[in-house]
Short mmCIF file of C-alpha atoms and ligand atoms in Angstrom, two decimals:
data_model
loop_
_atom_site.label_atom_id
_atom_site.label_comp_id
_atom_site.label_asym_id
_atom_site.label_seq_id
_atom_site.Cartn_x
_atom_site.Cartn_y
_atom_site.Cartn_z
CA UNK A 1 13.59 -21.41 -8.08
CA UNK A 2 10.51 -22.81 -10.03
CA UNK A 3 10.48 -25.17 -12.60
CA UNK A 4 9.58 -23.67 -15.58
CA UNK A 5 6.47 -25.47 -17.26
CA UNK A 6 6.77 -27.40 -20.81
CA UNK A 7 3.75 -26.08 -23.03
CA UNK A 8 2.46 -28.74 -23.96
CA UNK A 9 1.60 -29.84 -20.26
CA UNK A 10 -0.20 -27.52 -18.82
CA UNK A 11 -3.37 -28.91 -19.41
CA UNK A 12 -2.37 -31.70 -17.77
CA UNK A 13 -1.72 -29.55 -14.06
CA UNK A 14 -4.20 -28.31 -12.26
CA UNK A 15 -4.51 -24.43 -12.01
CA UNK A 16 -3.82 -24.04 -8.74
CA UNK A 17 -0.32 -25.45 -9.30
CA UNK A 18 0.65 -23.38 -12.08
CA UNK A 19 2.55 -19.81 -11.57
CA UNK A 20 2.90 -17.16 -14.05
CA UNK A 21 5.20 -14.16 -13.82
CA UNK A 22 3.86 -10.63 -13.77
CA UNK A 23 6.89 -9.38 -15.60
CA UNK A 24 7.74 -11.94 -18.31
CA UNK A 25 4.85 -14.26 -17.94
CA UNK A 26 6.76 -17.36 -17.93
CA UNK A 27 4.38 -20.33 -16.94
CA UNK A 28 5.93 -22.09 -13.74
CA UNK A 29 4.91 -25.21 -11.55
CA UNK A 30 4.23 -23.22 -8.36
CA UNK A 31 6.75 -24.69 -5.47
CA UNK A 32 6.41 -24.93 -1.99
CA UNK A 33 8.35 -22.63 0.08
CA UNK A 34 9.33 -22.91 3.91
CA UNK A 35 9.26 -19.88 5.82
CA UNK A 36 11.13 -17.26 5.07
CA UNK A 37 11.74 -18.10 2.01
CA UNK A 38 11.14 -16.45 -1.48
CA UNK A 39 10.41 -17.84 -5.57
CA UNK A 40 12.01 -15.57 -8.23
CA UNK A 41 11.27 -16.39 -11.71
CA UNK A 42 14.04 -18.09 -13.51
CA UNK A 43 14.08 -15.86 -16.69
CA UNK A 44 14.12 -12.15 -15.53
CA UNK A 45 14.77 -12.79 -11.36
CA UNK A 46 11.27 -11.21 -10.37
CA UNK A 47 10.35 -11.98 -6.97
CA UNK A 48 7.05 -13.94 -7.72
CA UNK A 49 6.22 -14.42 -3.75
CA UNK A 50 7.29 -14.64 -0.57
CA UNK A 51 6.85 -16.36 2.78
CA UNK A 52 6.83 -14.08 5.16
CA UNK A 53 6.46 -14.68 9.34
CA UNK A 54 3.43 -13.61 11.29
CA UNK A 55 2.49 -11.73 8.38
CA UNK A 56 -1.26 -11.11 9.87
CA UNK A 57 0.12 -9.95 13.04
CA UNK A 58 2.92 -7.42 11.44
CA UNK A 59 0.35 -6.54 8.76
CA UNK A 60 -2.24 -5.37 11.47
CA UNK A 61 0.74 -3.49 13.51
CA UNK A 62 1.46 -1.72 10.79
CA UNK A 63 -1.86 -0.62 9.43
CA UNK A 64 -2.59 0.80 12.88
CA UNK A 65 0.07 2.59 13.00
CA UNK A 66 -0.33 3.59 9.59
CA UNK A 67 -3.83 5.09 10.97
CA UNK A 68 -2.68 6.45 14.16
CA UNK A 69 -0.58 8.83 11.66
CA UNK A 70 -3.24 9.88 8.79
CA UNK A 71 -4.98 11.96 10.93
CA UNK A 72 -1.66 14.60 12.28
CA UNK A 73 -0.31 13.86 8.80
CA UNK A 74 -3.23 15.84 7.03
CA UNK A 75 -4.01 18.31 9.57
CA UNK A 76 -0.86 19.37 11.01
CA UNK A 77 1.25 22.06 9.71
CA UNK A 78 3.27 20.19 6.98
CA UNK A 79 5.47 23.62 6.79
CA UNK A 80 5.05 27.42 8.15
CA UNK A 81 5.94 30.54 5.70
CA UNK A 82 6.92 33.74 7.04
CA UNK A 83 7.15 36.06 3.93
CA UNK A 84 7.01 39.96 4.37
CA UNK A 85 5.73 39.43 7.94
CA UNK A 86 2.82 37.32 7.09
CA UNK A 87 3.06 33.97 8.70
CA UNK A 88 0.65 31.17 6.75
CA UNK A 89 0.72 27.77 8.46
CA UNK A 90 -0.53 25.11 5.48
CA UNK A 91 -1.48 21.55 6.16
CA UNK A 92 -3.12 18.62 3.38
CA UNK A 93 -6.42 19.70 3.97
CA UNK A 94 -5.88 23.84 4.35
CA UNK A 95 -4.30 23.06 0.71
CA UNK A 96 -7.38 21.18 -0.21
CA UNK A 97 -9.94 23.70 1.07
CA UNK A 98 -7.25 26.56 -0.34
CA UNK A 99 -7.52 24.82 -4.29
CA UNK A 100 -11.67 24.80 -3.62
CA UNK A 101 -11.93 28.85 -2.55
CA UNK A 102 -9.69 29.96 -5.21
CA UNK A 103 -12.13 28.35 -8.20
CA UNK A 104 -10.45 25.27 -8.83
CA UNK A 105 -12.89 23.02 -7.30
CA UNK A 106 -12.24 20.01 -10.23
CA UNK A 107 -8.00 20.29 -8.81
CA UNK A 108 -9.00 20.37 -4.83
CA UNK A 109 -11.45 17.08 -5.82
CA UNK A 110 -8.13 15.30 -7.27
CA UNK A 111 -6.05 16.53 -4.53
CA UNK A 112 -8.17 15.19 -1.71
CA UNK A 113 -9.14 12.19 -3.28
CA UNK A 114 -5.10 11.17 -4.29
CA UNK A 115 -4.06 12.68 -1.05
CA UNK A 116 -6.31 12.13 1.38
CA UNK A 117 -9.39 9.95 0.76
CA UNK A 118 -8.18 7.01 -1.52
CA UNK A 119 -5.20 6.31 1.19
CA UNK A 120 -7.89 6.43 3.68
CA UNK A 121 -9.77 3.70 1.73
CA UNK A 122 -6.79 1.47 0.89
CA UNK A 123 -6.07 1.63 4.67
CA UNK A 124 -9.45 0.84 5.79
CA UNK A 125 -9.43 -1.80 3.12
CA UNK A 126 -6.93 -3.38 4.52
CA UNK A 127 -7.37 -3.30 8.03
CA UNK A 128 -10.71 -5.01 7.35
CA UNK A 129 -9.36 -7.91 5.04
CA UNK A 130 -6.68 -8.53 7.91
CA UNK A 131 -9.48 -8.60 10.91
CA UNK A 132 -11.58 -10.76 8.23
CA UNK A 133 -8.72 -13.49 8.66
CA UNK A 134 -7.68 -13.00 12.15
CA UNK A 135 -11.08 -13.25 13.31
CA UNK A 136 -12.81 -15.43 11.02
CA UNK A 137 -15.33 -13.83 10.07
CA UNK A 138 -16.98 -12.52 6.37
CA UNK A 139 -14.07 -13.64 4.51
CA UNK A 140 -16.19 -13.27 1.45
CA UNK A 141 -15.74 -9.41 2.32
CA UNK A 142 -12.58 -9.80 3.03
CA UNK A 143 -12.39 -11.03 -0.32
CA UNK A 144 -13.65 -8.22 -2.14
CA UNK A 145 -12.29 -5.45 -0.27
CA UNK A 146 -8.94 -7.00 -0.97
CA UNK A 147 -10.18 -6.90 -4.66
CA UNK A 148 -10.43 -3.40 -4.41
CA UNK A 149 -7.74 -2.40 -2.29
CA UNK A 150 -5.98 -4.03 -5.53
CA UNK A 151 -7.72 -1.54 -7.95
CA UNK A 152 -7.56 1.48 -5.72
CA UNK A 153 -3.62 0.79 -4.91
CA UNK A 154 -2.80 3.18 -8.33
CA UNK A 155 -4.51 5.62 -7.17
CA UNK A 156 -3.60 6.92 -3.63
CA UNK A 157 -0.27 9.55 -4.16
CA UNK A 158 1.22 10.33 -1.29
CA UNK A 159 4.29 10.29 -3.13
CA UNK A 160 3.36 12.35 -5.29
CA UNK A 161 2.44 15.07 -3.12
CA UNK A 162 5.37 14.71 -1.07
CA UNK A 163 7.91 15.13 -4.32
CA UNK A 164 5.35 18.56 -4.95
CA UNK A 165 6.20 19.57 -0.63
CA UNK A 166 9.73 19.34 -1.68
CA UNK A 167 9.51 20.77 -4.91
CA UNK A 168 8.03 24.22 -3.27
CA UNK A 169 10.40 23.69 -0.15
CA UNK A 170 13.44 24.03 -2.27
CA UNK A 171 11.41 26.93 -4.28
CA UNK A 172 10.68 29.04 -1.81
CA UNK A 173 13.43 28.90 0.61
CA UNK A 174 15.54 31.00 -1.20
CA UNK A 175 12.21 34.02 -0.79
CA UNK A 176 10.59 33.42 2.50
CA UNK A 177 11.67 31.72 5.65
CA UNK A 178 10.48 28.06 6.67
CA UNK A 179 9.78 26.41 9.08
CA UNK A 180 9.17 22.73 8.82
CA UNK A 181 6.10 21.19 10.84
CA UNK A 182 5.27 18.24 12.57
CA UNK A 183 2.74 17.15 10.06
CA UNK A 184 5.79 16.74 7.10
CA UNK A 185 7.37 14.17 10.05
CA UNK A 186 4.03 12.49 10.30
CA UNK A 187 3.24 12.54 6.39
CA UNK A 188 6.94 11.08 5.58
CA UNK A 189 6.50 8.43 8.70
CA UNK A 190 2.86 7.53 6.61
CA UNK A 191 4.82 7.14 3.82
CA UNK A 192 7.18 4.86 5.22
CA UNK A 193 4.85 2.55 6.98
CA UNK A 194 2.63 2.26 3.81
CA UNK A 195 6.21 1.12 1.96
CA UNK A 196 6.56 -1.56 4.41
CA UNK A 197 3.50 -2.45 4.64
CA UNK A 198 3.41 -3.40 0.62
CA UNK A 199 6.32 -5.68 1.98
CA UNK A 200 5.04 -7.09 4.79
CA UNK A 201 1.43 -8.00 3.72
CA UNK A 202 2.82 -10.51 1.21
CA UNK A 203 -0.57 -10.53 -1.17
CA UNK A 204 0.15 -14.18 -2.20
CA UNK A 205 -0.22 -15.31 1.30
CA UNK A 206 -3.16 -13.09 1.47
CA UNK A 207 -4.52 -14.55 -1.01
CA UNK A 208 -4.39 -17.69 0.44
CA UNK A 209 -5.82 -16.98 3.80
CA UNK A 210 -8.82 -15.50 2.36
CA UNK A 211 -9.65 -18.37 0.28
CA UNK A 212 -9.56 -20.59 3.69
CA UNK A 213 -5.80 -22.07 3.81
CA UNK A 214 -4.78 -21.48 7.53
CA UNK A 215 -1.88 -19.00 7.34
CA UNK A 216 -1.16 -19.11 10.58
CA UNK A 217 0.20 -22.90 10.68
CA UNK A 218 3.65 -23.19 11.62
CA UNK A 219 4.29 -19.41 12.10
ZN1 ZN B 301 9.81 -13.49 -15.20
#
């Protein structure tokens, strides 16, 4: 654990030693961890960062396969309704389109952009701050785009919109029969790589890479 830092001597540290916690913002001395390892603050137990292995080379794995499942995740069949002998197969973007030809073009905007184009972003984001370091190259770039992956990381709901799929699953299998699709596999699988992902991609050693430390030494 940290040690926690006496007021009256922080000016005395320089800033790059000093910690503070995003929960209780207790001022820490920032310590140096071995692999593996994690620092939780001393006062409420928040995890204040980790040292994760190969954390480019997992992070990259995992936003490929992250993209390898956006696109059947929006435009397969997330479910199939049979009701009265119609049969209406709906994916993310027949939803989106759906929202835009009934008149509610300001809702459809929302939709796709929460759904569909800010993951998109945050993925793309990502996969170029994590080339950035792995190759090299632009990490100026990388710098900003991981600056705005940061601002853009409220915004993208895929959980959201998967608590709304179950919300009309459990509505409307009691009226019409169901069938789930491939795309609610993918969109749940999308989910769960994006979780681990936030794991994985441990932003303090991020951080660090971008600004020029080698994060590679000793993994
Ligand atoms: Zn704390």
């Amino acid at each position: 654990m940290p040690d926690p830092v006496d007021t009256l001597k922080v000016s005395d540290l320089p800033l790059d030693d000093l910690l503070a916690c995003h929960e209780c913002d207790l001022l820490m001395r920032k310590p140096a961890l071995a692999h593996g390892e994690k620092a939780q603050c001393p006062r409420c137990g928040y995890e204040l960062y980790a040292h994760r292995y190969n954390v480019i080379e997992r992070s990259l794995a995992l936003v490929l396969a992250a993209l390898l499942l956006y696109v059947p995740a929006n435009f397969l069949p997330i479910m199939q309704l049979n009701l009265l002998g119609l049969t209406s197969e709906d994916t993310v973007w027949s939803g989106v389109v759906a929202l835009f030809n009934t008149g509610m073009q300001g809702v459809a905007v929302v939709v796709f952009l929460c759904s569909m184009g800010i993951p998109l972003v945050k993925l793309l984001c990502q996969l170029a701050v994590l080339l950035s370091i792995r190759w090299n190259i632009g990490r100026n770039y990388g710098l900003l785009l991981y600056r705005i992956y940061h601002h853009l990381r409220d915004w993208g709901m895929l959980e959201v919109y998967l608590m709304g799929v179950l919300v009309a699953i459990v509505k409307l299998v009691d009226i019409a029969s169901l069938t789930l699709g491939l795309g609610l596999v993918c969109f749940i699988s999308l989910l769960m790589v994006q979780i681990l992902l936030e794991v994985v991609m441990s932003p303090h050693q991020i951080w660090q890479a971008l600004s020029g430390e080698d994060v590679h030494a000793g993994d």
